[in-house]
Coordinates of C-alpha atoms in Angstrom, one line a residue:
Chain S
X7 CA 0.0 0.0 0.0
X8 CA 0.9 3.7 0.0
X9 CA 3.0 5.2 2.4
X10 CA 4.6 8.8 3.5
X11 CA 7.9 8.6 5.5
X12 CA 9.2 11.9 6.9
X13 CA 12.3 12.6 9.5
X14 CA 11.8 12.6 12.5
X15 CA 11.7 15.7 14.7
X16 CA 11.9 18.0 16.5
X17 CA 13.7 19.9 14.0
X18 CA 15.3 22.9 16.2
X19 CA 16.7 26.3 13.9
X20 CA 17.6 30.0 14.6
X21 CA 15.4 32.3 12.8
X22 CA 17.1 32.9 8.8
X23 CA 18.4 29.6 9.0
X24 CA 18.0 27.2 6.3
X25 CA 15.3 24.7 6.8
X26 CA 15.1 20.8 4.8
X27 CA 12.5 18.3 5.9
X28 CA 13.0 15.1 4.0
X29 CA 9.8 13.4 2.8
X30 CA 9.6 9.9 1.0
X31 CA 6.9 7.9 -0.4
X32 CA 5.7 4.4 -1.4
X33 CA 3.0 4.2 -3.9
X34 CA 1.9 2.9 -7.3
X35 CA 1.1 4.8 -10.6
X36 CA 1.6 8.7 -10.4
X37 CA 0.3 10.1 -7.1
X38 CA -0.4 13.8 -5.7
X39 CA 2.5 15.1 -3.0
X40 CA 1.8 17.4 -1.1
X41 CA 3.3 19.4 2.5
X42 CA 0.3 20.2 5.0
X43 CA 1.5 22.6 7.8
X44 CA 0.1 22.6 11.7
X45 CA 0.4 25.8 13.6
X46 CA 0.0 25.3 17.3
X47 CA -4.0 24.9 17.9
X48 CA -4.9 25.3 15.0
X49 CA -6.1 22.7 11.6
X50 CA -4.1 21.9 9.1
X51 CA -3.8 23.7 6.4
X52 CA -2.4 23.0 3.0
X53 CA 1.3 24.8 2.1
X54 CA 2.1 23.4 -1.3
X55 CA 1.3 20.6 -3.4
X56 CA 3.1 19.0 -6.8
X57 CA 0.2 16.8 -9.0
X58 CA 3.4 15.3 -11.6
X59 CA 6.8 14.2 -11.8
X60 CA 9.2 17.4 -11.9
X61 CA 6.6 19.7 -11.0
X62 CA 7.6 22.3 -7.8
X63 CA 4.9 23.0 -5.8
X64 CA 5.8 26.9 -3.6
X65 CA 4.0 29.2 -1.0
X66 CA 5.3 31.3 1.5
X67 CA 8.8 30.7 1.1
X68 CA 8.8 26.9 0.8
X69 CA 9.7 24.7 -1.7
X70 CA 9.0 21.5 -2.5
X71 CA 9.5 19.4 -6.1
X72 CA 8.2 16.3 -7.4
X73 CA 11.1 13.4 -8.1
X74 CA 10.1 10.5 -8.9
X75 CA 13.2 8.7 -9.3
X76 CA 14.0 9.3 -6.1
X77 CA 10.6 9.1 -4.7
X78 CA 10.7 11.9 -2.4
X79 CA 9.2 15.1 -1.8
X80 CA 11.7 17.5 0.2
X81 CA 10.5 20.9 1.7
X82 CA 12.5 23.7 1.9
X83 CA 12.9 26.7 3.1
X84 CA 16.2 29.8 2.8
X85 CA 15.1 31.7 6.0
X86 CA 12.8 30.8 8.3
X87 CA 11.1 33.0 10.7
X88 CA 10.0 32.3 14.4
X89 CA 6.5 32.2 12.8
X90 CA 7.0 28.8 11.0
X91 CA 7.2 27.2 13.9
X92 CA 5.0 24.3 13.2
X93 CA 4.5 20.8 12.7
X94 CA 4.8 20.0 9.1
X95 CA 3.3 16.6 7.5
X96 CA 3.9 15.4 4.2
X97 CA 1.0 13.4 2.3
X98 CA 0.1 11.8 -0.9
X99 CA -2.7 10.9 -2.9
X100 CA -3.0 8.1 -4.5
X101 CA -3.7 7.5 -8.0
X102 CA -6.5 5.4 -7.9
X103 CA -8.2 7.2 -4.7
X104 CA -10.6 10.1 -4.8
X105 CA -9.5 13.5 -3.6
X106 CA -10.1 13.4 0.0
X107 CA -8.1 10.2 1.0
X108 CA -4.5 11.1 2.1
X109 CA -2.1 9.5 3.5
X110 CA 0.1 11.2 5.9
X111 CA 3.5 11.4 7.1
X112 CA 4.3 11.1 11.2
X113 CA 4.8 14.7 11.0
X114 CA 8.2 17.0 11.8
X115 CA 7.9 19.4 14.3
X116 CA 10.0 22.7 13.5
X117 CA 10.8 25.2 16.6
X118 CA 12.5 28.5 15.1
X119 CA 14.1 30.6 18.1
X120 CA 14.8 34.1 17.8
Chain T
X76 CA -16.8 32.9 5.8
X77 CA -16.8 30.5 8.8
X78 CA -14.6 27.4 8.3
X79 CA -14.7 24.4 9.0
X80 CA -16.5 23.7 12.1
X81 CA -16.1 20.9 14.6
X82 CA -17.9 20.1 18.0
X83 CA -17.5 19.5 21.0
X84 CA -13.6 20.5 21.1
X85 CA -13.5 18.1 23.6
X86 CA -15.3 15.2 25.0
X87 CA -14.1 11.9 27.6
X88 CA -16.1 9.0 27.5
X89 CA -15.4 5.6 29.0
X90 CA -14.9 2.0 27.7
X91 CA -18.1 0.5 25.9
X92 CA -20.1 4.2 25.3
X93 CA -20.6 5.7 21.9
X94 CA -19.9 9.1 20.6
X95 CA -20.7 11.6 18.1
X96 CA -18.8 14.0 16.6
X97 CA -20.1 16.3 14.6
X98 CA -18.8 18.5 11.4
X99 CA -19.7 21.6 9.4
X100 CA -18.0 22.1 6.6
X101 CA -16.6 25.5 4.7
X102 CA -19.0 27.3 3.5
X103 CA -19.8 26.5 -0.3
X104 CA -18.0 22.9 -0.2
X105 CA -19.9 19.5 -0.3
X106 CA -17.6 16.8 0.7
X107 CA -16.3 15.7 4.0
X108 CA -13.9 13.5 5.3
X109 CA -12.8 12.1 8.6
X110 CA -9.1 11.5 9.9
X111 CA -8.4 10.2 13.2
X112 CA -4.8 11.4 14.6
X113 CA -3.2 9.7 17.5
X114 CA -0.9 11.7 19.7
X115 CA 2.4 12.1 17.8
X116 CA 1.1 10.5 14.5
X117 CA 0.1 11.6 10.7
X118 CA -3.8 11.7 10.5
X119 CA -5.2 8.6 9.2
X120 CA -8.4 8.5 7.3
X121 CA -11.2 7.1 7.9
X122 CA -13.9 7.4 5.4
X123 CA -15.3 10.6 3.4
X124 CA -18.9 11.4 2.2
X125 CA -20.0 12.9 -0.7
X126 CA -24.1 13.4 -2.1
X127 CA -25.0 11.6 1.6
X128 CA -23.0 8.5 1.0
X129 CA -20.0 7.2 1.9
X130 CA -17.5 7.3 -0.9
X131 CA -14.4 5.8 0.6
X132 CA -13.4 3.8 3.3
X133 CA -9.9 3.3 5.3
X134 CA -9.2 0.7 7.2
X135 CA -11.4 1.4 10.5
X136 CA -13.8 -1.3 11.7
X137 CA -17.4 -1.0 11.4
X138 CA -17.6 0.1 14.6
X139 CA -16.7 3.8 12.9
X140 CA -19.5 5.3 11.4
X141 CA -20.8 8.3 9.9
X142 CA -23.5 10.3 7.9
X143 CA -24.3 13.4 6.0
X144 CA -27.1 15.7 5.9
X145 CA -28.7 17.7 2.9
X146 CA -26.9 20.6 4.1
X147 CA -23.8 18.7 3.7
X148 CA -22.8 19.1 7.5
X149 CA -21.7 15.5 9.1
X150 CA -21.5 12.6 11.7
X151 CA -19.0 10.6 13.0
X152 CA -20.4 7.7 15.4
X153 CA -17.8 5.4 17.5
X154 CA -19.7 2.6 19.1
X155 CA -18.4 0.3 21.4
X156 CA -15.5 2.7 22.3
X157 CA -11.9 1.2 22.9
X158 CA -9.2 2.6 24.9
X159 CA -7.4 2.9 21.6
X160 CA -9.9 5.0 20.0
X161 CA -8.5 8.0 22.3
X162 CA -7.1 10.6 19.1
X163 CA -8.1 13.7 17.7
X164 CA -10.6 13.5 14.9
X165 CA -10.7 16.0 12.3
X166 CA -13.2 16.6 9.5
X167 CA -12.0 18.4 6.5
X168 CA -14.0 19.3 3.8
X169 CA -13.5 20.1 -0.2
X170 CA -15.8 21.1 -3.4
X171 CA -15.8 18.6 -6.1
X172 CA -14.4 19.9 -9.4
X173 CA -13.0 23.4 -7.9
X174 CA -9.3 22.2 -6.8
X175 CA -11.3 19.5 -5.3
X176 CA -7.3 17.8 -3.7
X177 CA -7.7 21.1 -1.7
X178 CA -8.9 20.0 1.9
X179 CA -9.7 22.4 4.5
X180 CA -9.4 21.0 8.3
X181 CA -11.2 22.1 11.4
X182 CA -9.2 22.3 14.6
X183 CA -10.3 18.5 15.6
X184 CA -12.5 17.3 18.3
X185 CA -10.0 15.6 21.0
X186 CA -11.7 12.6 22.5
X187 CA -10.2 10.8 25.7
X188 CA -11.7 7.5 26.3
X189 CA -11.4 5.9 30.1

């Protein structure tokens, strides 16, 4: 079956650092990628997403692109801010289901310190 | 434009009761979904509804339930609850055909079972 494997946090930075979260995935056909973002009590919310091979998905600052060779989905990020600090999950979307099933990462928590 | 809405926010029952959990979704969208997220974990999903049926299932035992109403809001039932069922649920919703891999999350329901 599918699956989203993400490092393992907490991932611990001083603001306009640079920030990498490693995301890999296990799946069949061509799925969707995409990096959901968790501020403190608050839903998720979706930062960026990549639909194909190659494709770079960006918002805010963050990058993520699409390699299917390597089956992975980094996020990154030149300068973060104390504001980022989140928890960031990593998901995909399989092929063959319909647009609301996702499967998630563990999540990475990122602290930013000032 | 309100959200997604979940209630209660929070909610302990003990071993063997049943819950609901309710959902409104953003306002204009028309399918919801249901992830259950264990402390520390990715959200898993558990089923999603769409025209007042259940579209798509995870793996969750039939013990999970839900429904939706004409107005698109939703139910999540838990019979027979388990120790193990302790998590926060979250609902998001999406609109078919408008970006429809788009989900929008509420802030979850946290439910402690004794």
């Amino acid at each position: 079956g599918n699956s989203v494997t993400q490092m393992e946090g907490p991932v611990t930075l001083s603001e306009e650092a640079f920030l990498t979260i490693n995301c890999t995935y296990t799946a069949t056909g061509y799925p969707s990628l995409f990096w959901y973002v968790q501020y403190p009590g608050e839903g998720l919310q979706l930062l960026l997403k990549a639909t194909k091979a190659d494709d770079k998905g960006s918002n805010k600052g963050f990058e993520a692109t699409y390699r299917k060779e390597t089956t992975s989905f980094h996020l990154e990020k030149g300068s973060v801010q104390v504001s980022d600090s989140a928890v960031y999950f990593c998901a995909l979307s399989g092929w063959t289901d319909s647009w609301g099933k996702l499967q998630f990462g563990a999540g990475t928590q990122v602290v930013v310190t000032p | 434009d309100a959200g997604v809405t979940q209630s209660p926010t929070h909610l302990i029952k003990t071993r063997g009761q049943q819950v609901t959990l309710r959902c409104s979704p953003k306002s204009g969208h028309d399918t919801v979904s249901w992830y259950q997220q264990a402390l520390g974990q990715g959200p898993q999903f558990i089923f999603q509804y769409y025209e007042e049926e259940e579209r798509q299932r995870g793996n969750f035992p039939d013990r999970f339930s839900g429904h939706q109403f004409p107005n698109y809001s939703s139910e999540l039932n838990v019979n027979a609850l388990l120790l193990g069922d302790s998590a926060l649920y979250l609902c998001a919703s999406s609109l078919v055909g408008v970006d429809n891999e788009k989900l929008f999350f509420g802030s979850g329901t946290q439910l402690s079972v004794l």
